[in-house]
PDB file of N, CA and C in Angstrom:
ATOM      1  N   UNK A 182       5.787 -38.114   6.864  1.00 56.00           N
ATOM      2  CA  UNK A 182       5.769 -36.714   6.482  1.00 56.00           C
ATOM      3  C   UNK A 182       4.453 -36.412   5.784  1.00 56.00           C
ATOM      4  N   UNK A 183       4.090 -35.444   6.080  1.00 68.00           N
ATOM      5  CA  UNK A 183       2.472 -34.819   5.401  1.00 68.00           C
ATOM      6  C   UNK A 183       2.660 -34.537   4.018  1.00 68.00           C
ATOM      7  N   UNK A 184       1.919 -33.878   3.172  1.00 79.00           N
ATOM      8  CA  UNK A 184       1.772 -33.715   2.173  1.00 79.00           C
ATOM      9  C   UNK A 184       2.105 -32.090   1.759  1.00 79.00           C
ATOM     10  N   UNK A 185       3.088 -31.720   0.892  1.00 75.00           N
ATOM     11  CA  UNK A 185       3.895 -30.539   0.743  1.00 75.00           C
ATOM     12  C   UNK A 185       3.510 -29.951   0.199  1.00 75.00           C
ATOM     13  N   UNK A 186       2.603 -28.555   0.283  1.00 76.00           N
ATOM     14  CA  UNK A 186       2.041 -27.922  -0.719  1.00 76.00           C
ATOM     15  C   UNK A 186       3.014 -26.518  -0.964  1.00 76.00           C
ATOM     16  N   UNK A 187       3.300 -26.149  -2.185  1.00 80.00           N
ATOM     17  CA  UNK A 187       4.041 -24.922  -2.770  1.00 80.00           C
ATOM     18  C   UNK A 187       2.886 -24.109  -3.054  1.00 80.00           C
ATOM     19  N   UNK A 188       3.272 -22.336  -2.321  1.00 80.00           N
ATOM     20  CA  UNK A 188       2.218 -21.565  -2.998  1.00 80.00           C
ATOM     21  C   UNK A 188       3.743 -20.159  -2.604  1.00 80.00           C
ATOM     22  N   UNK A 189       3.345 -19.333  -3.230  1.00 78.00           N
ATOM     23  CA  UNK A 189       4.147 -18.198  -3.456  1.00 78.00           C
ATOM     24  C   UNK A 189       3.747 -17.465  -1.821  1.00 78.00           C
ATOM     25  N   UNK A 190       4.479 -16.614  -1.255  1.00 73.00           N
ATOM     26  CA  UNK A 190       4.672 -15.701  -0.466  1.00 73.00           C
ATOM     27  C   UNK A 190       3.672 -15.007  -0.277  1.00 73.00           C
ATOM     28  N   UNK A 191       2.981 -14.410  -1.616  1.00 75.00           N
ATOM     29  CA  UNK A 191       1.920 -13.548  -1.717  1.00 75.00           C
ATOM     30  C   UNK A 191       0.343 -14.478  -1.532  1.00 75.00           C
ATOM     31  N   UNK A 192       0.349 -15.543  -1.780  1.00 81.00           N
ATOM     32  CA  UNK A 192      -0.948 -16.397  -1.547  1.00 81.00           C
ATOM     33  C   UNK A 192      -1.008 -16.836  -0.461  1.00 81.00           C
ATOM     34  N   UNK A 193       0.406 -16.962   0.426  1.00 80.00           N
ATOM     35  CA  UNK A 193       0.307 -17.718   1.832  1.00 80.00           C
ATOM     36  C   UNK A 193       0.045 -16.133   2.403  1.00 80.00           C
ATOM     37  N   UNK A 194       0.692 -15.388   2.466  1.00 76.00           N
ATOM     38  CA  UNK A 194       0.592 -14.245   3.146  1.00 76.00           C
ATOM     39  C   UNK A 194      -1.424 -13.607   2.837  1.00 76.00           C
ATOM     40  N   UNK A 195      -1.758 -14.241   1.869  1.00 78.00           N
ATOM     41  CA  UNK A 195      -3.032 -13.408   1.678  1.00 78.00           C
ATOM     42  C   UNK A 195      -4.135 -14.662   2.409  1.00 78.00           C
ATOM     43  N   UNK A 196      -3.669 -15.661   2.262  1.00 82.00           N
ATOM     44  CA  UNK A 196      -4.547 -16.918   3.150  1.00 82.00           C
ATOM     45  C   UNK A 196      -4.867 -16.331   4.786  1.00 82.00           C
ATOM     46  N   UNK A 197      -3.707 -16.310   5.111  1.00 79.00           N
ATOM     47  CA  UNK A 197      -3.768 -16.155   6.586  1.00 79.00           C
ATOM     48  C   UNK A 197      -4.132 -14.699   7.248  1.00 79.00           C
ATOM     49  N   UNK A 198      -3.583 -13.641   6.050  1.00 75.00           N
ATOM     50  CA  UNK A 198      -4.137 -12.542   6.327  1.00 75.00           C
ATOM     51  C   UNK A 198      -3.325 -11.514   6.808  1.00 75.00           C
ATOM     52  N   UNK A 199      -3.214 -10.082   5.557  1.00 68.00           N
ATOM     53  CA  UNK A 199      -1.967  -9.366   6.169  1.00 68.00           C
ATOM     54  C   UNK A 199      -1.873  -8.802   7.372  1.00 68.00           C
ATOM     55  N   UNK A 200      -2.591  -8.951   8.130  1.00 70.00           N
ATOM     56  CA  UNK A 200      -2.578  -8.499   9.561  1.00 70.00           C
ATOM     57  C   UNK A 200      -1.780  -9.366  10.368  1.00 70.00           C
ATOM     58  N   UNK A 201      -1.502 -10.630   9.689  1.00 74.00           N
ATOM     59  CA  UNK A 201      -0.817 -11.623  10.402  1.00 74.00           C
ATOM     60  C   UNK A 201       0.609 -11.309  10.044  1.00 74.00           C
ATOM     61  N   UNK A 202       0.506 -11.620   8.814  1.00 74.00           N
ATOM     62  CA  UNK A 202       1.917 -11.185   8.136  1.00 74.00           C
ATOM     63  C   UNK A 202       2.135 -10.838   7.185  1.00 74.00           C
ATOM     64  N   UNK A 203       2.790  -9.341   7.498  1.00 69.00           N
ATOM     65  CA  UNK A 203       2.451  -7.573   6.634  1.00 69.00           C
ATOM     66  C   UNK A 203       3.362  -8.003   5.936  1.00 69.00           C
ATOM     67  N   UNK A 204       4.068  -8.368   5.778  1.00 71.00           N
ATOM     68  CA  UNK A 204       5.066  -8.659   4.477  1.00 71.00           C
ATOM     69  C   UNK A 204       5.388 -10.020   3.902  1.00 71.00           C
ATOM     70  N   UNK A 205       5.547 -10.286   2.363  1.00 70.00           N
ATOM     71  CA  UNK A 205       6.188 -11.195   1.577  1.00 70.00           C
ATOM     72  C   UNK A 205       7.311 -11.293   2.198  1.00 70.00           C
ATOM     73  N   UNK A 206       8.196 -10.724   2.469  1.00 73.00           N
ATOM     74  CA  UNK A 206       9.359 -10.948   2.459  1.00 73.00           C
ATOM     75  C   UNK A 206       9.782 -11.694   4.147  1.00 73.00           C
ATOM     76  N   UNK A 207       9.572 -12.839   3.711  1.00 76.00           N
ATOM     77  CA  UNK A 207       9.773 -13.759   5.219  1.00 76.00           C
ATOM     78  C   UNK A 207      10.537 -14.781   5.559  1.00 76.00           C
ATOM     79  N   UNK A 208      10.992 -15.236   6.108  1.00 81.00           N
ATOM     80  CA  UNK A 208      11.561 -16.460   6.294  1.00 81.00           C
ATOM     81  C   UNK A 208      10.896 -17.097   7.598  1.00 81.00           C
ATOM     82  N   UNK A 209      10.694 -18.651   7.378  1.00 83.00           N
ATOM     83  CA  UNK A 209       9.890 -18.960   7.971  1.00 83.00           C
ATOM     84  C   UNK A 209      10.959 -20.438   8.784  1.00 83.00           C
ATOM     85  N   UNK A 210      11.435 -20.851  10.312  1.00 88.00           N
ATOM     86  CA  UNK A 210      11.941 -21.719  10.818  1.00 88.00           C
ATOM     87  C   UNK A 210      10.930 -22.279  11.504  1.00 88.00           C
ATOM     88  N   UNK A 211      11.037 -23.883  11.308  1.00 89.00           N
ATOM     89  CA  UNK A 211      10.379 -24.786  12.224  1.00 89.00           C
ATOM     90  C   UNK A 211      10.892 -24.745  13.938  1.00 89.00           C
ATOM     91  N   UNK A 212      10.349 -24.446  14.619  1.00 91.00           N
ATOM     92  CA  UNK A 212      10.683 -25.003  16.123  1.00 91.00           C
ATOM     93  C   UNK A 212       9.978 -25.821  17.065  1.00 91.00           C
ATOM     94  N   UNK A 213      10.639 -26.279  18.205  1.00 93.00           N
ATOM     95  CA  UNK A 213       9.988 -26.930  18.978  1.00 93.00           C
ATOM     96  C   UNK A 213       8.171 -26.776  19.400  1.00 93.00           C
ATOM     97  N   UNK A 214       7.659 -25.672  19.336  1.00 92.00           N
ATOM     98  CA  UNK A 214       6.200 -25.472  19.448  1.00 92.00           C
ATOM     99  C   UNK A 214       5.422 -25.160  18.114  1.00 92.00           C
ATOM    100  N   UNK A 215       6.017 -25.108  17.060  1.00 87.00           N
ATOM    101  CA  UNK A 215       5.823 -24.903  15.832  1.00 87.00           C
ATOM    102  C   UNK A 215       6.614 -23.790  14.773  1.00 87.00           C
ATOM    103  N   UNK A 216       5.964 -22.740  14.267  1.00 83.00           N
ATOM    104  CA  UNK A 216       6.980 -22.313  13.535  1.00 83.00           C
ATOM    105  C   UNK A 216       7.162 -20.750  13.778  1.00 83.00           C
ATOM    106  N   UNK A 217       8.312 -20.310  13.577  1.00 86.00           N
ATOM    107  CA  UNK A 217       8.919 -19.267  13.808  1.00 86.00           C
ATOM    108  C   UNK A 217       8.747 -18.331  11.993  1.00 86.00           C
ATOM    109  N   UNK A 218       8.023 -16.880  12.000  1.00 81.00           N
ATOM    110  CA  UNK A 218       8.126 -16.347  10.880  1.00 81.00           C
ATOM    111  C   UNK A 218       8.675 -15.266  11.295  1.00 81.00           C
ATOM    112  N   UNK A 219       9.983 -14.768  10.637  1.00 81.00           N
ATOM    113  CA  UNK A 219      10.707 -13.507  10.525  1.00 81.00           C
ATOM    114  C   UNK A 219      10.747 -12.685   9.137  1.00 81.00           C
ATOM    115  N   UNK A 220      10.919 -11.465   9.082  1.00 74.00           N
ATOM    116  CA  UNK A 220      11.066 -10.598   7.996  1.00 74.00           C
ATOM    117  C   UNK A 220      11.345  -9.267   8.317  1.00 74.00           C
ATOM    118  N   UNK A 221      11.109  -8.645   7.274  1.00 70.00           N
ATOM    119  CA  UNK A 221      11.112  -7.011   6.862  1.00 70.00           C
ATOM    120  C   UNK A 221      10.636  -6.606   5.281  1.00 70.00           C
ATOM    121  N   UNK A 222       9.987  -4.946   5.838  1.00 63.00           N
ATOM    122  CA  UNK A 222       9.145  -4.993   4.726  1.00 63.00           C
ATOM    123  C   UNK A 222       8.122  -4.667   4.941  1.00 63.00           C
ATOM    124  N   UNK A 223       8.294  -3.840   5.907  1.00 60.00           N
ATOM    125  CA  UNK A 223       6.741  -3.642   7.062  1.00 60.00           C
ATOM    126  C   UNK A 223       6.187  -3.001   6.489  1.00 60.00           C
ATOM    127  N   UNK A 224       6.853  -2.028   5.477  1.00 61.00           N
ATOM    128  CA  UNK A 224       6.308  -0.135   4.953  1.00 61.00           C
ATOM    129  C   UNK A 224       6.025   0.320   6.247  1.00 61.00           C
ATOM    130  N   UNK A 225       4.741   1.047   6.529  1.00 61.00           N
ATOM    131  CA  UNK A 225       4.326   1.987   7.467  1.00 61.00           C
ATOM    132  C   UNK A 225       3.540   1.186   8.643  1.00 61.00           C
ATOM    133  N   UNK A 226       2.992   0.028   8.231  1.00 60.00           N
ATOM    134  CA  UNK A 226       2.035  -0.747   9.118  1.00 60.00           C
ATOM    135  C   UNK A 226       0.843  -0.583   8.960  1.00 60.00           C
ATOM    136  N   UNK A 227       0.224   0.613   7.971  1.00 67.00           N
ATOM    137  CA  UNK A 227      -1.015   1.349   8.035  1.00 67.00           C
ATOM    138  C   UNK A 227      -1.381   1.030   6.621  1.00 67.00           C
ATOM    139  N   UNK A 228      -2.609   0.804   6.644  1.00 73.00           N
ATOM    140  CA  UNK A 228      -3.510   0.556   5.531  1.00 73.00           C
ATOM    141  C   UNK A 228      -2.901  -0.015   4.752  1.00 73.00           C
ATOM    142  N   UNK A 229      -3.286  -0.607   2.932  1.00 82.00           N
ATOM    143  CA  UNK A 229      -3.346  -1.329   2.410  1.00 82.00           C
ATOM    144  C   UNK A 229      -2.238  -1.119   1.305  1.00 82.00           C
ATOM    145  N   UNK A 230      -1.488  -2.286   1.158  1.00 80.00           N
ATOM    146  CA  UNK A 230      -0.489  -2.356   0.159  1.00 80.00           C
ATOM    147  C   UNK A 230      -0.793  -2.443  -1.254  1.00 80.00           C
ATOM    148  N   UNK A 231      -0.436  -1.080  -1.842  1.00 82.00           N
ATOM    149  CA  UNK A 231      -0.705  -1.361  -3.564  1.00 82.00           C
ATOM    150  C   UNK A 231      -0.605  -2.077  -4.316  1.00 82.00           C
ATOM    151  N   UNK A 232       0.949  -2.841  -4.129  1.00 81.00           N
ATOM    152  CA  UNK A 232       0.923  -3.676  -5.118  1.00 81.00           C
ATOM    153  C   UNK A 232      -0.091  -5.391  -4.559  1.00 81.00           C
ATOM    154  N   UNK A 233       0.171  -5.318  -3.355  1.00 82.00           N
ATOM    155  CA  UNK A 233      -0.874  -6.839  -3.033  1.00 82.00           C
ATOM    156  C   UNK A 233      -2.149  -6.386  -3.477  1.00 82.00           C
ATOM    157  N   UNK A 234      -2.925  -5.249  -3.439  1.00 88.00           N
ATOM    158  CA  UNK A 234      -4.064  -5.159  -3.344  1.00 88.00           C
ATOM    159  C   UNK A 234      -4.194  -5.108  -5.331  1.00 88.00           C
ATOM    160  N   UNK A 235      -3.288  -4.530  -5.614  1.00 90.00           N
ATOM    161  CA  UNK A 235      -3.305  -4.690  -7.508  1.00 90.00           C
ATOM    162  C   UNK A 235      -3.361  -6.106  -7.987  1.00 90.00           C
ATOM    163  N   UNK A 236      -2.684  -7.072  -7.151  1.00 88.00           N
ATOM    164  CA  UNK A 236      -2.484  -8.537  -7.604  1.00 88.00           C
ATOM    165  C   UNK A 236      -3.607  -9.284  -7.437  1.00 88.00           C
ATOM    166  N   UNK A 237      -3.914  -8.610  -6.318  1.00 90.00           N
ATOM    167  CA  UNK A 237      -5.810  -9.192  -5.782  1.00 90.00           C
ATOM    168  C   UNK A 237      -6.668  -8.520  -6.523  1.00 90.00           C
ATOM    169  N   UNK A 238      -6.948  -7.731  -6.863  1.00 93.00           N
ATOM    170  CA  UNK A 238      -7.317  -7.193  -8.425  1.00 93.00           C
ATOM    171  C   UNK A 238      -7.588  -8.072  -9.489  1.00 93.00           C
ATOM    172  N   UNK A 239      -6.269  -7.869 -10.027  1.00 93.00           N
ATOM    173  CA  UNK A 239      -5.747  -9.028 -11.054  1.00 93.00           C
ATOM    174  C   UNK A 239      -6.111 -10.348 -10.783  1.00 93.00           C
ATOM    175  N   UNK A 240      -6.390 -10.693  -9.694  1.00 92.00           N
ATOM    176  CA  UNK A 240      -6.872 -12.006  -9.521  1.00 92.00           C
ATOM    177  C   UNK A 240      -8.219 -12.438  -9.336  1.00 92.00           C
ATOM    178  N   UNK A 241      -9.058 -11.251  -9.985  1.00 95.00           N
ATOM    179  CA  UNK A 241     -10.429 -11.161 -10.162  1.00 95.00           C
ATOM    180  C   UNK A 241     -11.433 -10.860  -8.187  1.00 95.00           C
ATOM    181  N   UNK A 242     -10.136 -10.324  -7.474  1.00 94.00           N
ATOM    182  CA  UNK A 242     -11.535 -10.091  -6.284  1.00 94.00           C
ATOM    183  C   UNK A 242     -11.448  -9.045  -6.188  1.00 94.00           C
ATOM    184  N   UNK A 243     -12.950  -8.491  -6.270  1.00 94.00           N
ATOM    185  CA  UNK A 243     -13.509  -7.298  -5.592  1.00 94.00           C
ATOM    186  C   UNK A 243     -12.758  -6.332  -5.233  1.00 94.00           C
ATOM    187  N   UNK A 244     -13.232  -4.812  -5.586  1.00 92.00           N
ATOM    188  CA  UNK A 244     -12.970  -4.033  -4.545  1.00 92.00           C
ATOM    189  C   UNK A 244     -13.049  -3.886  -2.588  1.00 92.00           C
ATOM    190  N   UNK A 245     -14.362  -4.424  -2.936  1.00 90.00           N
ATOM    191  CA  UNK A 245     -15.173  -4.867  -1.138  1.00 90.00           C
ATOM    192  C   UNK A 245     -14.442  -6.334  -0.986  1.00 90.00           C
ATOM    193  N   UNK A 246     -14.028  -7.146  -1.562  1.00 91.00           N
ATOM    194  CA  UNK A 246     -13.373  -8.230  -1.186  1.00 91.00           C
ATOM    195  C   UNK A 246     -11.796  -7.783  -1.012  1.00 91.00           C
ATOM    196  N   UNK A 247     -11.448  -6.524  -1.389  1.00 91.00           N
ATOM    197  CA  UNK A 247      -9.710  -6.326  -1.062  1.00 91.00           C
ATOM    198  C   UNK A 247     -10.035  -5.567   0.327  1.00 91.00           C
ATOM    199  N   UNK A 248     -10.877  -4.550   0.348  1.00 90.00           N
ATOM    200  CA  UNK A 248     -10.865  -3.495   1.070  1.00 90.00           C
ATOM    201  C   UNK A 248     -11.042  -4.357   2.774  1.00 90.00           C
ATOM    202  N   UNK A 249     -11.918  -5.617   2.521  1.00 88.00           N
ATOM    203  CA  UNK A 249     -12.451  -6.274   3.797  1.00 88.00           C
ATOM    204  C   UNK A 249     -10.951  -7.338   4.068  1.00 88.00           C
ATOM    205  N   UNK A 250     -10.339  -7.833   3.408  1.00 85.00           N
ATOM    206  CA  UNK A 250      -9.011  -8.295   4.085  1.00 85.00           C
ATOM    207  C   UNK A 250      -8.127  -7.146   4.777  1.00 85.00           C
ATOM    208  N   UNK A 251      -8.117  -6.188   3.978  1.00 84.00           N
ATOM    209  CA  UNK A 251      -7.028  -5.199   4.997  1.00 84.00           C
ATOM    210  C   UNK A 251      -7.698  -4.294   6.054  1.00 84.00           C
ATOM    211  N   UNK A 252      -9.122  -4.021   6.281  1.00 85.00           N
ATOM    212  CA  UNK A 252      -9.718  -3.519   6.823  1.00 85.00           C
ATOM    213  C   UNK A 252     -11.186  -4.178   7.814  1.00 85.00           C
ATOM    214  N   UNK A 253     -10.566  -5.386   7.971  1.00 84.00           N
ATOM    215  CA  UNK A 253     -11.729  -5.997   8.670  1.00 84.00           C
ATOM    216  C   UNK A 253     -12.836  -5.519   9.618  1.00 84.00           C
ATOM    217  N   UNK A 254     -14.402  -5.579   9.041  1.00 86.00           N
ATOM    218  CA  UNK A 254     -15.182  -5.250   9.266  1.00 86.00           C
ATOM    219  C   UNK A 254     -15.704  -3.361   8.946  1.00 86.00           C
ATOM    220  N   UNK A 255     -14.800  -2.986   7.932  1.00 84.00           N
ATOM    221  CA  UNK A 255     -15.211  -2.245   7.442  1.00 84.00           C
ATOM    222  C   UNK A 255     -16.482  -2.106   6.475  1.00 84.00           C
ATOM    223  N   UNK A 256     -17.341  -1.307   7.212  1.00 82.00           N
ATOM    224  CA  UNK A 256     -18.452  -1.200   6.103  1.00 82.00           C
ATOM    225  C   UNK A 256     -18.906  -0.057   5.240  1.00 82.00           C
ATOM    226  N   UNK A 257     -18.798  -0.451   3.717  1.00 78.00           N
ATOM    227  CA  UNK A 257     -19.287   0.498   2.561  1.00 78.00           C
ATOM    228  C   UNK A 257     -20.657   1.104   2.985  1.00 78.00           C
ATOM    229  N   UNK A 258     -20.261   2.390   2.541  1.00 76.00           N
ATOM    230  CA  UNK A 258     -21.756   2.887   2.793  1.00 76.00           C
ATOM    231  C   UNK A 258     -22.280   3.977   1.340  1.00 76.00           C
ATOM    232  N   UNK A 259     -22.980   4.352   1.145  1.00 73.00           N
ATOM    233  CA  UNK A 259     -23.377   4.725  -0.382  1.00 73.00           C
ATOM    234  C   UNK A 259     -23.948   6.276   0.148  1.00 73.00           C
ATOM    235  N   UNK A 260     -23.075   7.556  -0.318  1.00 73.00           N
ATOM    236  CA  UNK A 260     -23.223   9.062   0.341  1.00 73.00           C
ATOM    237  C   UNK A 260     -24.709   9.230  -0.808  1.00 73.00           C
ATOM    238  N   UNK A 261     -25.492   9.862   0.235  1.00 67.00           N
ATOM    239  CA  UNK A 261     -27.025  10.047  -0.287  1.00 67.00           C
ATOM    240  C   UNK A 261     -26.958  11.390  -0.695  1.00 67.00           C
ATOM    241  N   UNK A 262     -26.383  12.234  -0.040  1.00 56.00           N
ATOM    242  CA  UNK A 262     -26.003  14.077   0.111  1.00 56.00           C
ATOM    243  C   UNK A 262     -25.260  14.224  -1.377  1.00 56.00           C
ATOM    244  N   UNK A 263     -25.672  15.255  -1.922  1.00 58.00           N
ATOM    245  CA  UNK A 263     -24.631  15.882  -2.373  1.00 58.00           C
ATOM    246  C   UNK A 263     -23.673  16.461  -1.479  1.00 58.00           C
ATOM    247  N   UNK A 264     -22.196  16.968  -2.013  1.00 60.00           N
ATOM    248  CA  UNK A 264     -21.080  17.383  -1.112  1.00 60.00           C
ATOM    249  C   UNK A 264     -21.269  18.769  -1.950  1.00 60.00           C
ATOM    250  N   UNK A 265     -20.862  19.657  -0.876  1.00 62.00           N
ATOM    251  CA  UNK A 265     -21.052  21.054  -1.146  1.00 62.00           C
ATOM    252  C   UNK A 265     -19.900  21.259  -1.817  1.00 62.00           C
ATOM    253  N   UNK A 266     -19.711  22.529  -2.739  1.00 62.00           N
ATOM    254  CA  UNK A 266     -18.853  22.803  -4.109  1.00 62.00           C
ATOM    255  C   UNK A 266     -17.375  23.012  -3.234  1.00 62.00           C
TER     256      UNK A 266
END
């Protein structure tokens, strides 16, 4: 048997990437080709979850480091214009 690592829902889910899998709330079965992940908890499917993105916060990354996990290859850009009144 390999070596068993414990990490919370929210660190595995942020490793692999919420595009993979939009929700904590999962259950995960081993099968014959590997593993099976089920859940619910989807919210809307669209853009970025408050409270993950508050915890990633709290966990000292970036604004541009939250915004680029849920929005891959989004790029910041800095408005030169003033915006009219």
């Amino acid at each position: 048997m390999g070596k068993v690592v414990y990490c919370s829902g929210e660190d595995f889910r942020a490793a692999i990437g919420p595009t993979v899998l939009r929700s904590t709330a999962f259950n995960v079965k081993k099968t014959d080709s590997g593993y099976e992940f089920t859940g619910q908890g989807y919210g809307h499917g669209v853009g970025m979850c408050v409270i993950g993105a508050g915890r990633l916060a709290a966990r000292g990354q970036s604004a541009a480091q939250i915004l680029d996990l849920y929005y891959p290859g989004l790029q910041l850009l800095t408005a030169n214009a003033a915006l009219p009144p």
